[in-house]
Tab-separated table of C-alpha atoms and ligand atoms in Angstrom:
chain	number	residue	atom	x	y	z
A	12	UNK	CA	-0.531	19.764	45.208
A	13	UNK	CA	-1.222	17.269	42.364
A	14	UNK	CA	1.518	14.967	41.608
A	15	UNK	CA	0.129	13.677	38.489
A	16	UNK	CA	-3.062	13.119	35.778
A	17	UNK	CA	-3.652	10.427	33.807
A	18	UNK	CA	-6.861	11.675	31.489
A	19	UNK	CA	-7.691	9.133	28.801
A	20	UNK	CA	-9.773	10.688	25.727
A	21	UNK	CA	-10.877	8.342	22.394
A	22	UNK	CA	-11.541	9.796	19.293
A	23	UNK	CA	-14.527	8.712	16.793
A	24	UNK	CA	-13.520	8.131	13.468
A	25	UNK	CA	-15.160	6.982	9.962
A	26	UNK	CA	-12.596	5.264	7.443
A	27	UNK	CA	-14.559	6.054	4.479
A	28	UNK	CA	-13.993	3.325	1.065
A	29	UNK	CA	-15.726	3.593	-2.210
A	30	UNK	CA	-15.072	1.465	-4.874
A	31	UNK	CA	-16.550	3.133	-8.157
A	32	UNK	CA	-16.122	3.584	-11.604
A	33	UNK	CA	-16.334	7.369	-13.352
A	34	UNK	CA	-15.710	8.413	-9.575
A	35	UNK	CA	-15.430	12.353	-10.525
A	36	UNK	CA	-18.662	12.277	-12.646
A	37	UNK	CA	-21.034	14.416	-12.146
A	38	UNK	CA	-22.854	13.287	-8.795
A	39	UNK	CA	-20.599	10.131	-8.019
A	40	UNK	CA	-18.222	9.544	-5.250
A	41	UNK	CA	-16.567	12.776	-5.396
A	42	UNK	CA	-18.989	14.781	-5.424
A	43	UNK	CA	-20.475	13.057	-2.547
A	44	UNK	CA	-17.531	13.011	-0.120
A	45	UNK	CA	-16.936	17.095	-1.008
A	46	UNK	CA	-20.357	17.149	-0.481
A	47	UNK	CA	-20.004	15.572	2.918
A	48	UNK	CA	-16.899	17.516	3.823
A	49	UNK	CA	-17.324	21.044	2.563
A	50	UNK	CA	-14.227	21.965	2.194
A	51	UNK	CA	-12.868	25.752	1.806
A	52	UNK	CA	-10.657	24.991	-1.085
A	53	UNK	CA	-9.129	22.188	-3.185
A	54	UNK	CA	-6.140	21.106	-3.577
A	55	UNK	CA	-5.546	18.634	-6.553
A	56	UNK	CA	-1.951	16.493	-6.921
A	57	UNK	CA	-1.825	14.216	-10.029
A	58	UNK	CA	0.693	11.316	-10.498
A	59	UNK	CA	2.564	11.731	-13.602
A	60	UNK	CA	2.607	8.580	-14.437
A	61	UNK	CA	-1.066	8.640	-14.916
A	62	UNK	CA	-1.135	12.060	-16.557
A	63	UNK	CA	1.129	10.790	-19.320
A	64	UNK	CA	-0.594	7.744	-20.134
A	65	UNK	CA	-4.475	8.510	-19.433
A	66	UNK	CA	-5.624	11.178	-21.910
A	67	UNK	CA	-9.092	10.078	-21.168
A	68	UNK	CA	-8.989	10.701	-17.255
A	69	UNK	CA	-7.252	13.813	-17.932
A	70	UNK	CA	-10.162	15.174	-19.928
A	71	UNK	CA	-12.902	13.658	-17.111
A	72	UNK	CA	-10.273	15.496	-14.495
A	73	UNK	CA	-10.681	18.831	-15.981
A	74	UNK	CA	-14.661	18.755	-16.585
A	75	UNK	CA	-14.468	18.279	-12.934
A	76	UNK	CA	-12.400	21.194	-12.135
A	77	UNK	CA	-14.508	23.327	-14.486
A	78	UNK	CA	-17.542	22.714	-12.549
A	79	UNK	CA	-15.918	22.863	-9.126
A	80	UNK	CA	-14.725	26.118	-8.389
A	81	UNK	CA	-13.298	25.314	-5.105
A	82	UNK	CA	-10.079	23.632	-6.446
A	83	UNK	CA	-7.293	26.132	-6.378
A	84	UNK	CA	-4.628	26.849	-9.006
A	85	UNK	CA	-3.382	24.132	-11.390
A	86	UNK	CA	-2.847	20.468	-10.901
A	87	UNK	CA	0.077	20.175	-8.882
A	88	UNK	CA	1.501	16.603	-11.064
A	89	UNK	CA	4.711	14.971	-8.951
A	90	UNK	CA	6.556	12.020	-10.394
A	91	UNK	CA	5.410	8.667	-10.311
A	92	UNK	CA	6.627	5.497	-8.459
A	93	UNK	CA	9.451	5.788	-5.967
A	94	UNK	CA	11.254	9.079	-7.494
A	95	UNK	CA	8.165	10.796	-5.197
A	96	UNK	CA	9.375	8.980	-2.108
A	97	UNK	CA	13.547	8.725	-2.505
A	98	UNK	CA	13.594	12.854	-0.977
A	99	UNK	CA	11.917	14.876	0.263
A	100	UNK	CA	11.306	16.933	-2.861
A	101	UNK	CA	8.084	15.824	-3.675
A	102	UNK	CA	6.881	16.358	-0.026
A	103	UNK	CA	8.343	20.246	-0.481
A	104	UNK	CA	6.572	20.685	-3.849
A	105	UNK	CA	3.084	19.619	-1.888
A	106	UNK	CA	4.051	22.142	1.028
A	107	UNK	CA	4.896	25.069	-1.288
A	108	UNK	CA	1.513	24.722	-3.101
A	109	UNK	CA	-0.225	24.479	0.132
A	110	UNK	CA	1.228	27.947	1.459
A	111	UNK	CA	0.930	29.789	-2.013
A	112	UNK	CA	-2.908	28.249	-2.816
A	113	UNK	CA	-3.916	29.515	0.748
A	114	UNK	CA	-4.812	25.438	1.762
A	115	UNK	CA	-5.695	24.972	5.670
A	116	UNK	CA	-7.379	22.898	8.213
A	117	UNK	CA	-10.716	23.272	6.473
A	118	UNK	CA	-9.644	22.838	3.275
A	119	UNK	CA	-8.748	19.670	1.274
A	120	UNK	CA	-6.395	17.693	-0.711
A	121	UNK	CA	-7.077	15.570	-2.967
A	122	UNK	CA	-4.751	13.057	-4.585
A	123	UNK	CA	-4.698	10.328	-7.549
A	124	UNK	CA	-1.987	7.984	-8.136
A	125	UNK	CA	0.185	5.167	-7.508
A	126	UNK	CA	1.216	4.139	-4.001
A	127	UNK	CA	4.224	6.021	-3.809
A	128	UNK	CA	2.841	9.635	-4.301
A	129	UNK	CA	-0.003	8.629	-1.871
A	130	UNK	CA	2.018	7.669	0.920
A	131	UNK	CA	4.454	11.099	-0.149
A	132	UNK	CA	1.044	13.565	-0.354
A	133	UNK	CA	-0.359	11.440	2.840
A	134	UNK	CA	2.686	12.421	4.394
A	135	UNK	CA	2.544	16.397	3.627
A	136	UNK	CA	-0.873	16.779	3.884
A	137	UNK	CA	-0.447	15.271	7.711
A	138	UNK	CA	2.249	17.764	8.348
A	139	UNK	CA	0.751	21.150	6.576
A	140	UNK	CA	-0.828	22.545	9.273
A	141	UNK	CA	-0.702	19.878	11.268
A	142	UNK	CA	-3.306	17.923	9.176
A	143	UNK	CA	-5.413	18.670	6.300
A	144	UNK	CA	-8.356	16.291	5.153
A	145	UNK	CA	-7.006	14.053	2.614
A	146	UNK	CA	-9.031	12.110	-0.404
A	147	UNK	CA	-6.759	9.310	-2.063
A	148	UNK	CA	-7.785	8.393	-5.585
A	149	UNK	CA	-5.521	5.229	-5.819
A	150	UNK	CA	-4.897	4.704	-9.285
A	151	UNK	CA	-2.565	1.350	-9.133
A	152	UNK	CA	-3.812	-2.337	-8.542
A	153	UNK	CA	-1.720	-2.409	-5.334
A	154	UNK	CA	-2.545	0.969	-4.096
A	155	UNK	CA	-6.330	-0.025	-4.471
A	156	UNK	CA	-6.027	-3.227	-2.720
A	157	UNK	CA	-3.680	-2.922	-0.186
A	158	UNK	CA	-1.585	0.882	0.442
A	159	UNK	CA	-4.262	3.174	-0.389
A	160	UNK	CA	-6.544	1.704	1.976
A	161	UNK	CA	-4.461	1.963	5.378
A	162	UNK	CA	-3.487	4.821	7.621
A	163	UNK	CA	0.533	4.628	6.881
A	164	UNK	CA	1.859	7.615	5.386
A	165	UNK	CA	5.595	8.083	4.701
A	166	UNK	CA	8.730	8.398	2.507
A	167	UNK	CA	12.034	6.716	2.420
A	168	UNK	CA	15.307	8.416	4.088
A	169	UNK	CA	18.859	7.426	4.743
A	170	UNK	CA	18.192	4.536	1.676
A	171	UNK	CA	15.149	3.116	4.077
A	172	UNK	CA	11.666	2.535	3.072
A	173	UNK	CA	9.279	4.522	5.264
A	174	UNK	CA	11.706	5.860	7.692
A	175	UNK	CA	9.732	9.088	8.293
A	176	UNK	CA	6.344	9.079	8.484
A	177	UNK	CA	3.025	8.961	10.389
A	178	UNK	CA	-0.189	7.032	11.048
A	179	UNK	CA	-3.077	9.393	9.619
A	180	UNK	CA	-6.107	8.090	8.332
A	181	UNK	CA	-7.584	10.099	5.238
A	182	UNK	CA	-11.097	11.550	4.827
A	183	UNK	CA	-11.917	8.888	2.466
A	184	UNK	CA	-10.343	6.254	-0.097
A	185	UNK	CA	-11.955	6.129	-3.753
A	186	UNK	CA	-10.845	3.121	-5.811
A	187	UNK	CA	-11.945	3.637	-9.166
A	188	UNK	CA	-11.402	0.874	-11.730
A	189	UNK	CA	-11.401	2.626	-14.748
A	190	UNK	CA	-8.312	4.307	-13.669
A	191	UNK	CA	-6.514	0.806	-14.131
A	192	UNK	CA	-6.374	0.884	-17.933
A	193	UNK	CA	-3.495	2.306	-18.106
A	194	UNK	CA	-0.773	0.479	-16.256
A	195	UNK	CA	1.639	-1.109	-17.163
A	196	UNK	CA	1.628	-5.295	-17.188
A	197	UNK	CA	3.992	-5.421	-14.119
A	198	UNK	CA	1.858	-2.913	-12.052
A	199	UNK	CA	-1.309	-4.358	-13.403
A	200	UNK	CA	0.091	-7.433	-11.604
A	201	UNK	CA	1.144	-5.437	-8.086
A	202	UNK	CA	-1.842	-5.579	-6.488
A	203	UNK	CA	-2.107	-9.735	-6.536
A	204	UNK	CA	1.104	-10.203	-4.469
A	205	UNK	CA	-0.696	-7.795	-1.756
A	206	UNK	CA	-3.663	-9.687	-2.766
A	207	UNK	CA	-2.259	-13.353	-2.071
A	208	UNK	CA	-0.581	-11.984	1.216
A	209	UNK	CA	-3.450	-11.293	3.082
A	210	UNK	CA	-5.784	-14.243	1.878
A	211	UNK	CA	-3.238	-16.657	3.092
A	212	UNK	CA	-3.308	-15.008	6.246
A	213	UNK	CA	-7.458	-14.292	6.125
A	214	UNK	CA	-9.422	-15.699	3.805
A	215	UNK	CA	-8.953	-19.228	2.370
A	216	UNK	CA	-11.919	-18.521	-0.272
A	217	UNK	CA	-9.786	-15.217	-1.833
A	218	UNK	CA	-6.979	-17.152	-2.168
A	219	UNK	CA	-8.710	-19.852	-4.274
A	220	UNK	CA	-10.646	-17.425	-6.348
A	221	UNK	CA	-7.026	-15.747	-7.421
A	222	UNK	CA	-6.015	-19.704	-7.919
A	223	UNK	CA	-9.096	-19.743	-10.444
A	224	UNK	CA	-8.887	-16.940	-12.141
A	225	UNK	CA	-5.067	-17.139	-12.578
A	226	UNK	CA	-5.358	-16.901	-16.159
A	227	UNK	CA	-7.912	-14.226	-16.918
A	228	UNK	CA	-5.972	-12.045	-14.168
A	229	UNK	CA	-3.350	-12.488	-16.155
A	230	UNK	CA	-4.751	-11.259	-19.301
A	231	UNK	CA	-6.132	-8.299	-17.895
A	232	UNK	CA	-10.258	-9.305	-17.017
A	233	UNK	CA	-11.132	-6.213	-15.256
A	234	UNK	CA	-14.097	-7.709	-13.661
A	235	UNK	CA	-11.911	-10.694	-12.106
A	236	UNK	CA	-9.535	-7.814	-11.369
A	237	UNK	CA	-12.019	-5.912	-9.263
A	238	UNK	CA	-12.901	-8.483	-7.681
A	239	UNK	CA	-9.879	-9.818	-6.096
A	240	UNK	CA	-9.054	-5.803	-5.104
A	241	UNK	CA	-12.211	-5.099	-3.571
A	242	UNK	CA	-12.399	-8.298	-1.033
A	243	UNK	CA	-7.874	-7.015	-0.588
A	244	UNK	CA	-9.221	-3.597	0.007
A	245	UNK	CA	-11.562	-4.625	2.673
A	246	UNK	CA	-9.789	-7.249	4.399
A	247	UNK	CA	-6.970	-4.373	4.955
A	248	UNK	CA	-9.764	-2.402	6.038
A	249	UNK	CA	-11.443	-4.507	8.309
A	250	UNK	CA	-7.664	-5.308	9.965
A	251	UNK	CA	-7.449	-1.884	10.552
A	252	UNK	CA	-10.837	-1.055	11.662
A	253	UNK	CA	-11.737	-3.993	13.517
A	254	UNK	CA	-8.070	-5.302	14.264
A	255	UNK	CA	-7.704	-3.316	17.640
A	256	UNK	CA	-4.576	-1.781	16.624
A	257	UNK	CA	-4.980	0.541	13.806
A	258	UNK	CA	-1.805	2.547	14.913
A	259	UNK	CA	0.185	-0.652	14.865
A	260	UNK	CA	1.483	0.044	18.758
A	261	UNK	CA	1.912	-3.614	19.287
A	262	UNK	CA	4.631	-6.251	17.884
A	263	UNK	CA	3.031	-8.034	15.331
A	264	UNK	CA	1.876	-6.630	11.981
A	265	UNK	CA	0.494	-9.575	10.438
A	266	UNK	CA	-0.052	-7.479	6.930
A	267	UNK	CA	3.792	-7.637	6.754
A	268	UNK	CA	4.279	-11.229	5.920
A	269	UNK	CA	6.641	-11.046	3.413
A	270	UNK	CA	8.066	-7.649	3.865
A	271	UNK	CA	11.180	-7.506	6.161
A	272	UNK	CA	12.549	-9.289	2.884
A	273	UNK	CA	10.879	-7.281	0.057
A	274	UNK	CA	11.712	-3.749	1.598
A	275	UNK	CA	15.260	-4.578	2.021
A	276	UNK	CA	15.297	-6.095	-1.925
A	277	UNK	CA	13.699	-2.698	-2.792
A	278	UNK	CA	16.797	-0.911	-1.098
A	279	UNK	CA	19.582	-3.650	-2.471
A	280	UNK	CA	17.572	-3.657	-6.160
A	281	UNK	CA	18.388	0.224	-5.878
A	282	UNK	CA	14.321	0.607	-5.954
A	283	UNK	CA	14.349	-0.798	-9.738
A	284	UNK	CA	12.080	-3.697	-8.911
A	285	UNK	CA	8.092	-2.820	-8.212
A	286	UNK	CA	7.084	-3.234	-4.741
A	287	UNK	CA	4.226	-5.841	-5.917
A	288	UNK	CA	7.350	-7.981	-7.528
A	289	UNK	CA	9.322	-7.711	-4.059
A	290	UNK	CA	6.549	-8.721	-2.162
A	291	UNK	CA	5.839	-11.965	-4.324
A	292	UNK	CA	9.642	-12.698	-3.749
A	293	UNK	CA	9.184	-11.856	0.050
A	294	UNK	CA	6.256	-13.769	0.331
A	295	UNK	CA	8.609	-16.763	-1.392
A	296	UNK	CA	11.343	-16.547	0.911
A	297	UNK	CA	8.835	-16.313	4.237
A	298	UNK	CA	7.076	-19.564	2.893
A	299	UNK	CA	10.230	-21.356	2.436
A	300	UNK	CA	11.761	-20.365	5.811
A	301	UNK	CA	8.236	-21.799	7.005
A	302	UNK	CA	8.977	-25.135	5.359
A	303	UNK	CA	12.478	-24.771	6.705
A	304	UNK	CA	11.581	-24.201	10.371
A	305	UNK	CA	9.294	-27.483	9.789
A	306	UNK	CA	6.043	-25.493	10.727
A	307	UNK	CA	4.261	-25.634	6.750
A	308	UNK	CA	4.025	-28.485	4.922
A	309	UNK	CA	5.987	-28.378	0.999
A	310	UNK	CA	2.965	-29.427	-1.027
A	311	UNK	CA	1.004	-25.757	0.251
A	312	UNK	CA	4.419	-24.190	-0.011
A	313	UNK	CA	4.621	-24.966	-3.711
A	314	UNK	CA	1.206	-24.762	-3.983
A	315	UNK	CA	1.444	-20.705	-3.211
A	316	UNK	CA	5.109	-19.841	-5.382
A	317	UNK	CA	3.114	-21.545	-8.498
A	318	UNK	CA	-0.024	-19.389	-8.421
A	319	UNK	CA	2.760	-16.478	-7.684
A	320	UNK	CA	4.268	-17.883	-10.730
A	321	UNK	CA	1.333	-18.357	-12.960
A	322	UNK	CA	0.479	-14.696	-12.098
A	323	UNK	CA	4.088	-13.401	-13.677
A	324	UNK	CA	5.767	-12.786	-10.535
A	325	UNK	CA	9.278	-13.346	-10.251
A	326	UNK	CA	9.959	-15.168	-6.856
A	327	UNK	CA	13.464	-14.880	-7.048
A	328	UNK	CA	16.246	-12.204	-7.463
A	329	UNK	CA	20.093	-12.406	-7.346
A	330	UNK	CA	19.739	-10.000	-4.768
A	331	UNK	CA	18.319	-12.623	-2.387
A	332	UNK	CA	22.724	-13.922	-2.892
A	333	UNK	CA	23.854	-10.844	-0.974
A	334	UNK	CA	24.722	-11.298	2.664
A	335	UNK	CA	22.986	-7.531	3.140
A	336	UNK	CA	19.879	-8.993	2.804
A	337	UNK	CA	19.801	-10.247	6.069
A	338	UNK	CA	20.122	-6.973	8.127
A	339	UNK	CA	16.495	-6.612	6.971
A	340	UNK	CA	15.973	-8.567	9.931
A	341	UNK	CA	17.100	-6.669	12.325
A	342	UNK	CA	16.189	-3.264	10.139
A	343	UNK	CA	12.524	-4.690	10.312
A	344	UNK	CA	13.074	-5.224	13.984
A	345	UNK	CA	14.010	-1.319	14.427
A	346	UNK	CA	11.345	-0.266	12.174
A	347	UNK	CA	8.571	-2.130	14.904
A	348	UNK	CA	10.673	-1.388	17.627
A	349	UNK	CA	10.477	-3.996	20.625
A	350	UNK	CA	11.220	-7.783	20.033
A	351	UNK	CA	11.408	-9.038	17.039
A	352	UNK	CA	8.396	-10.576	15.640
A	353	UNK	CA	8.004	-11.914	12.176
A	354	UNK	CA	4.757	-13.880	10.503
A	355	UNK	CA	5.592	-17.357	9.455
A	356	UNK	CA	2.584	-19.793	8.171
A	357	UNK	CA	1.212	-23.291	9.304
A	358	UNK	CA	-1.060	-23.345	6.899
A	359	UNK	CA	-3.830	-21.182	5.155
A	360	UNK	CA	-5.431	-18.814	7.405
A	361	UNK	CA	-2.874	-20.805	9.933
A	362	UNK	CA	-0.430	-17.585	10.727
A	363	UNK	CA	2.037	-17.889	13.583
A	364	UNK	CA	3.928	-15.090	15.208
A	365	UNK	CA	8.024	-16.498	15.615
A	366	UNK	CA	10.921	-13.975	17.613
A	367	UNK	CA	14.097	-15.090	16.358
A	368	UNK	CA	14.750	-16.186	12.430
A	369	UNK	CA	18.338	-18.180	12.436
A	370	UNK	CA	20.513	-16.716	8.806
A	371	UNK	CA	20.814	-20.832	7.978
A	372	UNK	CA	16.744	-21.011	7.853
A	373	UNK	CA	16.679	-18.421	5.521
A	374	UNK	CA	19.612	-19.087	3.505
A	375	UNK	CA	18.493	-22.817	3.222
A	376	UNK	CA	14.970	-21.132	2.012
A	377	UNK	CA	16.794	-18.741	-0.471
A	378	UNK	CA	19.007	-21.634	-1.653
A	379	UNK	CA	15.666	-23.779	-2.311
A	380	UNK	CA	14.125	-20.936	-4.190
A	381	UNK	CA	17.255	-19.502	-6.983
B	16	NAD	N1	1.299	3.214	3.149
B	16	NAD	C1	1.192	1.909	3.127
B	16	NAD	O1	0.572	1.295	3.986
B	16	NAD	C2	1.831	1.123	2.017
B	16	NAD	C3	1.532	-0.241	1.870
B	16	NAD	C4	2.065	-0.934	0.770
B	16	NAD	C5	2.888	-0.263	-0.125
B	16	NAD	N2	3.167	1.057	0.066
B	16	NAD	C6	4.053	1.777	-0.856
B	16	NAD	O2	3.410	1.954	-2.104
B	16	NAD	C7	4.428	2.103	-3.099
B	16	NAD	C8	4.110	1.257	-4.294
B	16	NAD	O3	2.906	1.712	-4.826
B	16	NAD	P1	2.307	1.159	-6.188
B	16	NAD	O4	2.527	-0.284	-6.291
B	16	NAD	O5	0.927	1.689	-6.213
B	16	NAD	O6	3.220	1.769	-7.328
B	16	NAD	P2	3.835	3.204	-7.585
B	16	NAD	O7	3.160	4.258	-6.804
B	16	NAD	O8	5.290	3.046	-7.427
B	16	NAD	O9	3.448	3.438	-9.121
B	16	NAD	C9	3.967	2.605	-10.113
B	16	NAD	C10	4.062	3.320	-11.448
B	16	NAD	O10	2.776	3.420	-12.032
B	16	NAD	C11	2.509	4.775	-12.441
B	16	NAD	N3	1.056	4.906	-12.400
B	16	NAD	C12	0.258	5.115	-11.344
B	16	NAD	N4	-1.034	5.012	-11.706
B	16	NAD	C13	-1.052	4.740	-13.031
B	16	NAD	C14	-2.086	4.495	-13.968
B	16	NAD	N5	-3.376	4.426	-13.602
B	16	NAD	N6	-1.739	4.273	-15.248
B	16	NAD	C15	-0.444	4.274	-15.628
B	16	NAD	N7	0.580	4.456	-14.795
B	16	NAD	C16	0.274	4.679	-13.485
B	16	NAD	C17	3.334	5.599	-11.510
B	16	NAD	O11	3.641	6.855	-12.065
B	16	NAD	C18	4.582	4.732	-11.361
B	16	NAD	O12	5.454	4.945	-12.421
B	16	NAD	C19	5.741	1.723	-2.442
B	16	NAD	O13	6.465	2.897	-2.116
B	16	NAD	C20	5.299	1.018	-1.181
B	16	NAD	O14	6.253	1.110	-0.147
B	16	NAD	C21	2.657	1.756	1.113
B	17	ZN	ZN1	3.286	-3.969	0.885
């Protein structure tokens, strides 16, 4: 009689990233990965965000669809920004268009927009079927550095970022600066608060060329722009790929410096505040509960909330005030599961894992920072 098997399996995989410009061109990037993947169909999901303020992508959108006669039915556009994420509507919309276009496990979705209707498509196009190849377009400064990039997929539920979801990597990520054109200042901005988080923890020499090019980031220099997102995008994806725990089974998520405080200010700002501008102001806190905790000097400290400054982040909110704040703590903790473990800084590249986080540390950081 056998009692029991353990069988271990492992499971190639290729995380595909293209940065390009004019992706769906004739014979670009697009063109290439379909090319590559062969899919039976297409499914196309547009954010409406970018459909109602990029006339000219529109137009380079349907010369592809003219000439690609795999990609079923219309455009299926969802709302922009966190309306695609606060339900499950969105999620249902990409579901029903997957049954009635005849979509399956050969066939492929492909979707363009802002963080929040990648991580919602992600999310149904994991589920259909039990997984359809995905292609994300990200179309924001954030989703291009930082979101679009990973293997997270989810929405919000029960007023909490992310509570359902899975880990899924897609077929491939496109980032495609001319999509950036069109966003708005404070989005144009998103992507450097995801940009600064991970070269403080990573690279020393990313954080000093955002420090240089303050300015001209400011003012919209693409170049400097795609710069700064394509070294983001591939740190994340290196972390991922070479980070030996792409599925995030362990404790510490070092890409979450910053966040047990931003998600909760999402949920307290009633989601009216960008993710990029909560991360800047839970980047903020977590360096001034550093200083606090006596583990990072104040001259660095400062040093990081000016360029945050400088770059038109707010690092404050009267949020921060409200004793609800705190049970992002222990929210975070659930979220991970296990013990609690929370990225504090020494120094640059200097990132220390700490289990506990006493409410006077932080409210002596929050005090410090209104
Ligand atoms: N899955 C992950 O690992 C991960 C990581 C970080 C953040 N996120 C999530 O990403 C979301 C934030 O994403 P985001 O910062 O990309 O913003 P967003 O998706 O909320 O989009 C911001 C706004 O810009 C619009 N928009 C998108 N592209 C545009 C364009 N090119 N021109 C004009 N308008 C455009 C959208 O319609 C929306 O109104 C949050 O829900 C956050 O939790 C997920
Ligand atoms: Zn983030």
């Amino acid at each position: 009689m056998i009692d029991s098997i353990d069988a271990s399996f492992s499971i190639e995989w290729t995380h595909r990233l293209r940065f390009a410009q004019r992706a769906f061109d004739v014979g670009n990037e697009i063109d290439t990965l379909i090319e590559e993947l062969q899919p039976v169909r297409i499914l196309a999901v547009l954010d409406k965000g970018l459909a109602d303020t990029n006339p000219e992508f529109i137009e380079v959108l349907d010369a592809w669809r003219g000439r690609e006669e795999r990609v079923c039915g219309d455009v299926l556009v969802l709302p922009g920004g966190e309306d695609s994420k606060n339900d499950l509507n969105a999620v249902n919309s990409v579901l029903e268009s997957i049954d009635e276009n005849g979509i399956c496990r050969r066939s492929c979705i492909l979707v363009i927009g802002g963080g929040a209707v990648l991580d919602a498509v992600g999310f149904s196009s994991s589920i259909g079927h039990r997984g359809i190849p995905l292609i994300r377009v990200p179309s924001t400064t954030l989703s291009q550095g930082d979101s679009g990039v990973g293997v997270k997929n989810g929405v919000n539920l029960f007023g909490k970022k992310n509570f359902i979801g899975v880990f899924d990597p897609p077929f491939a990520v496109v980032n495609d600066s001319t999509l950036l054109k069109s966003l708005p200042d404070e989005h144009w901005r998103a992507g450097l608060s995801e940009a600064v988080k991970v070269a403080l923890i990573k690279d020393t020499a990313l954080f000093e060329e955002i420090e240089r090019n303050a300015d001209a980031l400011l003012q919209r220099d693409t170049a400097k722009m795609n710069s700064v997102l394509q070294k983001s995008a591939t740190l994340h994806l290196h972390h991922i790929t070479n980070g030996g725990d792409p599925f995030e089974r362990l404790e510490a998520r070092p890409l979450d410096f910053g966040h047990w405080a931003a998600h909760k200010l999402e949920q307290l700002a009633d989601f009216q505040i960008s993710h990029g501008d909560a991360v800047a102001i839970g980047l903020a806190v977590d360096i001034r509960c550093s200083v606090a905790l006596g583990l990072l000097e104040n001259e660095i400290a400062e040093r990081i909330i000016s360029l945050l400054q400088k770059l038109g982040f707010p690092t404050s909110h009267q949020e921060l005030k409200n004793p609800i704040l705190l049970d992002g703590i222990e929210e975070f903790r659930q979220h991970l599961g296990g013990t609690l473990t929370l990225l504090m800084l020494e120094g640059f590249e200097q990132p220390i894992d700490i289990h506990a986080l006493d409410v006077n540390i932080v409210r002596q950081a929050i005090e410090k920072l209104m």
